[in-house]
mmCIF file of C-alpha atoms in Angstrom:
data_model
loop_
_atom_site.group_PDB
_atom_site.id
_atom_site.type_symbol
_atom_site.label_atom_id
_atom_site.label_comp_id
_atom_site.label_asym_id
_atom_site.label_seq_id
_atom_site.Cartn_x
_atom_site.Cartn_y
_atom_site.Cartn_z
ATOM 1 C CA UNK A 701 107.880 106.756 56.413
ATOM 2 C CA UNK A 702 104.375 107.870 56.643
ATOM 3 C CA UNK A 703 103.483 110.971 58.087
ATOM 4 C CA UNK A 704 100.820 111.185 61.300
ATOM 5 C CA UNK A 705 97.043 112.709 60.110
ATOM 6 C CA UNK A 706 95.694 115.622 61.310
ATOM 7 C CA UNK A 707 93.644 113.828 63.403
ATOM 8 C CA UNK A 708 95.716 111.304 65.025
ATOM 9 C CA UNK A 709 97.725 114.737 65.805
ATOM 10 C CA UNK A 710 95.067 115.718 67.688
ATOM 11 C CA UNK A 711 94.427 112.356 69.518
ATOM 12 C CA UNK A 712 98.281 112.899 70.290
ATOM 13 C CA UNK A 713 98.223 116.470 71.925
ATOM 14 C CA UNK A 714 94.459 115.519 73.568
ATOM 15 C CA UNK A 715 96.626 112.643 75.124
ATOM 16 C CA UNK A 716 99.390 114.446 76.269
ATOM 17 C CA UNK A 717 96.788 117.367 77.801
ATOM 18 C CA UNK A 718 95.436 114.830 79.824
ATOM 19 C CA UNK A 719 98.445 113.317 81.348
ATOM 20 C CA UNK A 720 100.097 116.980 82.032
ATOM 21 C CA UNK A 721 97.337 118.662 82.589
ATOM 22 C CA UNK A 722 97.453 117.807 86.766
ATOM 23 C CA UNK A 723 101.245 117.753 87.539
ATOM 24 C CA UNK A 724 100.919 121.288 85.867
ATOM 25 C CA UNK A 725 98.322 122.269 87.837
ATOM 26 C CA UNK A 726 100.135 121.010 90.950
ATOM 27 C CA UNK A 727 103.030 123.173 90.263
ATOM 28 C CA UNK A 728 101.214 126.573 89.728
ATOM 29 C CA UNK A 729 99.114 125.645 92.999
ATOM 30 C CA UNK A 730 102.471 125.303 94.355
ATOM 31 C CA UNK A 731 103.636 129.357 94.175
ATOM 32 C CA UNK A 732 100.523 130.699 95.384
ATOM 33 C CA UNK A 733 100.539 132.609 98.447
ATOM 34 C CA UNK A 734 97.032 131.588 99.543
ATOM 35 C CA UNK A 735 96.343 129.601 102.873
ATOM 36 C CA UNK A 736 94.368 127.501 100.169
ATOM 37 C CA UNK A 737 95.086 124.774 97.108
ATOM 38 C CA UNK A 738 93.772 127.793 94.601
ATOM 39 C CA UNK A 739 95.821 129.005 91.726
ATOM 40 C CA UNK A 740 96.421 133.214 92.538
ATOM 41 C CA UNK A 741 96.038 135.160 89.752
ATOM 42 C CA UNK A 742 99.230 136.020 88.194
ATOM 43 C CA UNK A 743 101.253 136.316 91.458
ATOM 44 C CA UNK A 744 103.456 134.531 92.647
ATOM 45 C CA UNK A 745 105.116 132.904 96.473
ATOM 46 C CA UNK A 746 108.171 130.743 96.958
ATOM 47 C CA UNK A 747 106.451 130.791 100.338
ATOM 48 C CA UNK A 748 105.454 127.297 100.137
ATOM 49 C CA UNK A 749 108.678 125.556 99.424
ATOM 50 C CA UNK A 750 110.144 127.059 102.231
ATOM 51 C CA UNK A 751 107.851 125.608 104.541
ATOM 52 C CA UNK A 752 108.778 122.885 103.670
ATOM 53 C CA UNK A 753 112.611 122.726 103.740
ATOM 54 C CA UNK A 754 111.548 124.942 107.647
ATOM 55 C CA UNK A 755 109.839 121.049 108.502
ATOM 56 C CA UNK A 756 112.100 118.698 110.065
ATOM 57 C CA UNK A 757 109.929 115.589 108.954
ATOM 58 C CA UNK A 758 109.623 116.810 105.317
ATOM 59 C CA UNK A 759 113.539 116.947 105.114
ATOM 60 C CA UNK A 760 114.268 113.401 107.455
ATOM 61 C CA UNK A 761 112.545 111.833 104.721
ATOM 62 C CA UNK A 762 114.165 113.763 102.033
ATOM 63 C CA UNK A 763 117.659 112.137 103.116
ATOM 64 C CA UNK A 764 115.683 108.521 103.857
ATOM 65 C CA UNK A 765 114.375 108.259 100.620
ATOM 66 C CA UNK A 766 117.256 109.603 98.681
ATOM 67 C CA UNK A 767 119.326 106.992 100.096
ATOM 68 C CA UNK A 768 116.920 104.886 99.901
ATOM 69 C CA UNK A 769 116.349 105.176 96.085
ATOM 70 C CA UNK A 770 120.070 105.361 95.639
ATOM 71 C CA UNK A 771 121.330 101.950 97.376
ATOM 72 C CA UNK A 772 118.081 99.823 95.778
ATOM 73 C CA UNK A 773 118.502 100.933 92.318
ATOM 74 C CA UNK A 774 122.846 100.085 93.357
ATOM 75 C CA UNK A 775 121.590 96.318 94.632
ATOM 76 C CA UNK A 776 119.130 96.213 91.865
ATOM 77 C CA UNK A 777 121.376 96.572 88.071
ATOM 78 C CA UNK A 778 124.081 94.940 89.721
ATOM 79 C CA UNK A 779 122.125 92.148 90.041
ATOM 80 C CA UNK A 780 120.282 92.543 86.922
ATOM 81 C CA UNK A 781 123.333 93.139 84.613
ATOM 82 C CA UNK A 782 124.972 89.506 85.225
ATOM 83 C CA UNK A 783 121.357 87.818 85.358
ATOM 84 C CA UNK A 784 120.337 89.799 81.978
ATOM 85 C CA UNK A 785 123.698 88.058 80.629
ATOM 86 C CA UNK A 786 123.244 85.291 81.299
ATOM 87 C CA UNK A 787 119.483 85.389 80.211
ATOM 88 C CA UNK A 788 120.580 87.004 76.735
ATOM 89 C CA UNK A 789 123.742 84.812 76.397
ATOM 90 C CA UNK A 790 122.865 81.419 77.644
ATOM 91 C CA UNK A 791 120.120 80.022 76.717
ATOM 92 C CA UNK A 792 119.033 76.986 78.940
ATOM 93 C CA UNK A 793 116.090 75.380 80.273
ATOM 94 C CA UNK A 794 113.995 76.971 82.144
ATOM 95 C CA UNK A 795 114.610 80.696 80.798
ATOM 96 C CA UNK A 796 111.598 81.754 80.713
ATOM 97 C CA UNK A 797 110.490 80.891 83.758
ATOM 98 C CA UNK A 798 114.015 83.153 85.741
ATOM 99 C CA UNK A 799 112.814 85.754 83.106
ATOM 100 C CA UNK A 800 109.189 86.215 84.404
ATOM 101 C CA UNK A 801 110.518 85.135 87.854
ATOM 102 C CA UNK A 802 112.029 88.587 87.586
ATOM 103 C CA UNK A 803 109.883 90.380 85.762
ATOM 104 C CA UNK A 804 107.014 89.330 88.045
ATOM 105 C CA UNK A 805 106.925 92.912 91.071
ATOM 106 C CA UNK A 806 105.856 94.297 87.445
ATOM 107 C CA UNK A 807 102.706 92.493 87.550
ATOM 108 C CA UNK A 808 102.215 91.887 91.249
ATOM 109 C CA UNK A 809 99.886 94.885 92.957
ATOM 110 C CA UNK A 810 102.687 96.370 95.331
ATOM 111 C CA UNK A 811 99.728 96.253 98.403
ATOM 112 C CA UNK A 812 100.643 92.457 98.443
ATOM 113 C CA UNK A 813 103.970 92.584 98.189
ATOM 114 C CA UNK A 814 103.817 95.348 100.554
ATOM 115 C CA UNK A 815 101.839 92.333 102.344
ATOM 116 C CA UNK A 816 104.225 89.828 102.043
ATOM 117 C CA UNK A 817 107.393 91.777 103.059
ATOM 118 C CA UNK A 818 105.769 92.956 106.295
ATOM 119 C CA UNK A 819 105.267 88.830 107.443
ATOM 120 C CA UNK A 820 108.350 87.743 105.902
ATOM 121 C CA UNK A 821 110.203 90.796 107.825
ATOM 122 C CA UNK A 822 108.231 90.070 111.299
ATOM 123 C CA UNK A 823 109.740 86.491 110.475
ATOM 124 C CA UNK A 824 113.673 87.206 110.479
ATOM 125 C CA UNK A 825 113.153 89.727 112.756
ATOM 126 C CA UNK A 826 114.290 92.629 109.979
ATOM 127 C CA UNK A 827 110.658 94.819 110.980
ATOM 128 C CA UNK A 828 111.987 98.119 110.739
ATOM 129 C CA UNK A 829 115.320 97.415 109.343
ATOM 130 C CA UNK A 830 116.774 99.935 106.598
ATOM 131 C CA UNK A 831 118.367 97.306 105.535
ATOM 132 C CA UNK A 832 115.505 95.399 105.201
ATOM 133 C CA UNK A 833 113.555 97.788 103.551
ATOM 134 C CA UNK A 834 116.434 98.945 101.004
ATOM 135 C CA UNK A 835 116.248 94.991 100.430
ATOM 136 C CA UNK A 836 112.320 95.473 98.980
ATOM 137 C CA UNK A 837 113.030 98.152 96.926
ATOM 138 C CA UNK A 838 115.731 96.584 95.191
ATOM 139 C CA UNK A 839 112.994 94.205 94.816
ATOM 140 C CA UNK A 840 110.402 96.341 93.224
ATOM 141 C CA UNK A 841 112.500 98.335 90.513
ATOM 142 C CA UNK A 842 115.133 95.297 89.591
ATOM 143 C CA UNK A 843 112.266 94.455 86.193
ATOM 144 C CA UNK A 844 112.907 97.969 85.349
ATOM 145 C CA UNK A 845 117.117 97.655 85.128
ATOM 146 C CA UNK A 846 116.427 94.257 83.544
ATOM 147 C CA UNK A 847 113.802 95.509 80.673
ATOM 148 C CA UNK A 848 116.731 97.829 79.534
ATOM 149 C CA UNK A 849 119.933 95.973 80.137
ATOM 150 C CA UNK A 850 118.020 92.815 78.419
ATOM 151 C CA UNK A 851 117.073 95.342 75.292
ATOM 152 C CA UNK A 852 120.979 96.692 74.990
ATOM 153 C CA UNK A 853 122.210 93.198 74.689
ATOM 154 C CA UNK A 854 119.063 92.047 72.153
ATOM 155 C CA UNK A 855 121.259 92.512 68.419
ATOM 156 C CA UNK A 856 124.567 92.996 70.446
ATOM 157 C CA UNK A 857 126.640 92.641 67.496
ATOM 158 C CA UNK A 858 129.478 90.047 69.221
ATOM 159 C CA UNK A 859 131.924 90.001 66.565
ATOM 160 C CA UNK A 860 134.466 92.525 68.703
ATOM 161 C CA UNK A 861 133.763 90.124 71.121
ATOM 162 C CA UNK A 862 135.000 87.266 69.246
ATOM 163 C CA UNK A 863 137.615 89.411 67.951
ATOM 164 C CA UNK A 864 139.397 90.541 71.297
ATOM 165 C CA UNK A 865 139.081 86.344 72.219
ATOM 166 C CA UNK A 866 140.754 85.709 69.033
ATOM 167 C CA UNK A 867 143.689 87.667 70.167
ATOM 168 C CA UNK A 868 144.113 86.535 73.476
ATOM 169 C CA UNK A 869 142.077 88.851 75.564
ATOM 170 C CA UNK A 870 140.621 87.179 78.559
ATOM 171 C CA UNK A 871 137.037 87.545 79.835
ATOM 172 C CA UNK A 872 137.174 89.895 81.903
ATOM 173 C CA UNK A 873 138.861 92.433 79.921
ATOM 174 C CA UNK A 874 136.645 91.752 77.358
ATOM 175 C CA UNK A 875 133.819 92.087 78.857
ATOM 176 C CA UNK A 876 135.274 95.701 80.850
ATOM 177 C CA UNK A 877 136.718 97.310 77.752
ATOM 178 C CA UNK A 878 134.628 96.318 75.210
ATOM 179 C CA UNK A 879 130.851 95.128 76.449
ATOM 180 C CA UNK A 880 129.623 97.027 79.000
ATOM 181 C CA UNK A 881 130.831 100.497 77.460
ATOM 182 C CA UNK A 882 128.253 99.481 74.573
ATOM 183 C CA UNK A 883 125.740 97.852 77.474
ATOM 184 C CA UNK A 884 126.680 100.651 79.236
ATOM 185 C CA UNK A 885 123.410 103.304 78.256
ATOM 186 C CA UNK A 886 121.060 100.816 78.973
ATOM 187 C CA UNK A 887 122.645 99.777 82.014
ATOM 188 C CA UNK A 888 122.115 103.495 82.983
ATOM 189 C CA UNK A 889 119.311 103.832 81.866
ATOM 190 C CA UNK A 890 118.108 100.960 83.802
ATOM 191 C CA UNK A 891 119.746 102.752 86.795
ATOM 192 C CA UNK A 892 117.970 105.741 86.327
ATOM 193 C CA UNK A 893 114.609 104.429 86.125
ATOM 194 C CA UNK A 894 115.442 101.922 88.814
ATOM 195 C CA UNK A 895 116.145 105.350 91.297
ATOM 196 C CA UNK A 896 113.190 106.915 90.295
ATOM 197 C CA UNK A 897 110.591 104.671 91.071
ATOM 198 C CA UNK A 898 112.651 103.808 94.410
ATOM 199 C CA UNK A 899 112.267 107.420 95.574
ATOM 200 C CA UNK A 900 108.299 107.712 94.325
ATOM 201 C CA UNK A 901 107.435 104.346 95.807
ATOM 202 C CA UNK A 902 104.309 104.523 98.498
ATOM 203 C CA UNK A 903 101.961 102.004 98.519
ATOM 204 C CA UNK A 904 104.354 99.160 99.425
ATOM 205 C CA UNK A 905 106.523 101.539 101.491
ATOM 206 C CA UNK A 906 103.568 101.793 103.722
ATOM 207 C CA UNK A 907 103.864 98.473 105.150
ATOM 208 C CA UNK A 908 107.113 98.073 105.689
ATOM 209 C CA UNK A 909 108.882 101.643 107.287
ATOM 210 C CA UNK A 910 109.338 101.994 110.706
ATOM 211 C CA UNK A 911 109.086 105.692 112.148
ATOM 212 C CA UNK A 912 112.869 106.191 111.909
ATOM 213 C CA UNK A 913 112.253 104.975 107.972
ATOM 214 C CA UNK A 914 109.693 107.248 106.623
ATOM 215 C CA UNK A 915 110.404 107.784 102.869
ATOM 216 C CA UNK A 916 109.192 111.065 101.281
ATOM 217 C CA UNK A 917 105.273 109.751 99.781
ATOM 218 C CA UNK A 918 104.943 107.911 102.536
ATOM 219 C CA UNK A 919 105.390 110.962 104.955
ATOM 220 C CA UNK A 920 103.013 113.090 101.799
ATOM 221 C CA UNK A 921 100.469 110.644 102.439
ATOM 222 C CA UNK A 922 100.364 110.916 106.347
ATOM 223 C CA UNK A 923 100.521 114.780 105.631
ATOM 224 C CA UNK A 924 97.693 114.416 103.092
ATOM 225 C CA UNK A 925 95.457 112.431 105.828
ATOM 226 C CA UNK A 926 96.056 115.238 108.521
ATOM 227 C CA UNK A 927 95.759 118.586 107.027
ATOM 228 C CA UNK A 928 95.487 119.893 102.869
ATOM 229 C CA UNK A 929 97.672 122.482 102.181
ATOM 230 C CA UNK A 930 100.379 124.076 99.125
ATOM 231 C CA UNK A 931 102.830 122.390 101.345
ATOM 232 C CA UNK A 932 102.182 118.982 99.706
ATOM 233 C CA UNK A 933 102.014 121.086 96.089
ATOM 234 C CA UNK A 934 105.511 122.677 96.486
ATOM 235 C CA UNK A 935 106.816 119.013 98.096
ATOM 236 C CA UNK A 936 104.828 117.361 94.570
ATOM 237 C CA UNK A 937 106.548 120.540 92.350
ATOM 238 C CA UNK A 938 109.848 119.607 93.719
ATOM 239 C CA UNK A 939 109.571 115.354 93.149
ATOM 240 C CA UNK A 940 107.767 116.878 89.932
ATOM 241 C CA UNK A 941 111.520 119.096 89.567
ATOM 242 C CA UNK A 942 114.027 116.186 90.198
ATOM 243 C CA UNK A 943 112.244 114.059 88.162
ATOM 244 C CA UNK A 944 112.562 115.861 85.251
ATOM 245 C CA UNK A 945 115.854 116.371 86.017
ATOM 246 C CA UNK A 946 117.526 113.847 86.144
ATOM 247 C CA UNK A 947 115.378 112.165 82.432
ATOM 248 C CA UNK A 948 116.614 115.574 80.916
ATOM 249 C CA UNK A 949 120.917 114.473 82.172
ATOM 250 C CA UNK A 950 119.837 110.352 80.802
ATOM 251 C CA UNK A 951 118.344 112.132 77.129
ATOM 252 C CA UNK A 952 121.328 114.389 76.547
ATOM 253 C CA UNK A 953 123.711 111.935 78.195
ATOM 254 C CA UNK A 954 122.937 109.054 76.001
ATOM 255 C CA UNK A 955 119.936 109.856 74.582
ATOM 256 C CA UNK A 956 116.297 108.542 75.166
ATOM 257 C CA UNK A 957 115.901 106.665 71.952
ATOM 258 C CA UNK A 958 119.377 104.861 72.242
ATOM 259 C CA UNK A 959 118.532 104.696 76.352
ATOM 260 C CA UNK A 960 114.987 102.850 75.350
ATOM 261 C CA UNK A 961 114.873 101.223 72.729
ATOM 262 C CA UNK A 962 118.374 99.841 72.894
ATOM 263 C CA UNK A 963 120.172 101.045 69.861
ATOM 264 C CA UNK A 964 123.755 100.811 70.100
#
């Protein structure tokens, strides 16, 4: 295996530093005791984290985002599993078109999706409904689940399945006892990525949320238009911590290389 040279390592380090620097700065500012977005020397304070939990709008929006992400990620996964199995294992005419249709939310701007869904919800009388909001988020995050499940199915060794069928096992038994455990890392990783993207979604959510279903990212956007103080940094740091914890748990349980690359 060819190793990277010093210039390649330096370039990679610069790219990673460029990507992580804004996140690190925001996390550091979240601990400032001042009233402005400044880095205040070695002194640290939890003042703005306490302010976040004392702000009822942020708390209610957090619960909205949590339940919304749980529901949309679960629905997307339940749809993506049979869809991926059909596309990978049952070649059919137009399979490429169907796959492109399932993955199309990745290439359609969320601004366009937001406007289109707003008009759709107005026509069907679902504007402001939490159920329709879950449907909108499931539509947006489904490609992440689809891609990882399809990655887990590509190169899948079906010899164990064929042996089970030859011994008289039913399709349900083979799926539950053999197929599902093998592709479970892809399903889990897809669900987690769908959860994270739903929880962080803001562009499309601005159009389809109502005053009673405002999500945390939308609440942060609304708050930023009125006042910019370290509370925004504290909320951002909490969201970064939540995402990092979820990815760390996934890495410890399955390994990110196995989930993302699809190695069984």
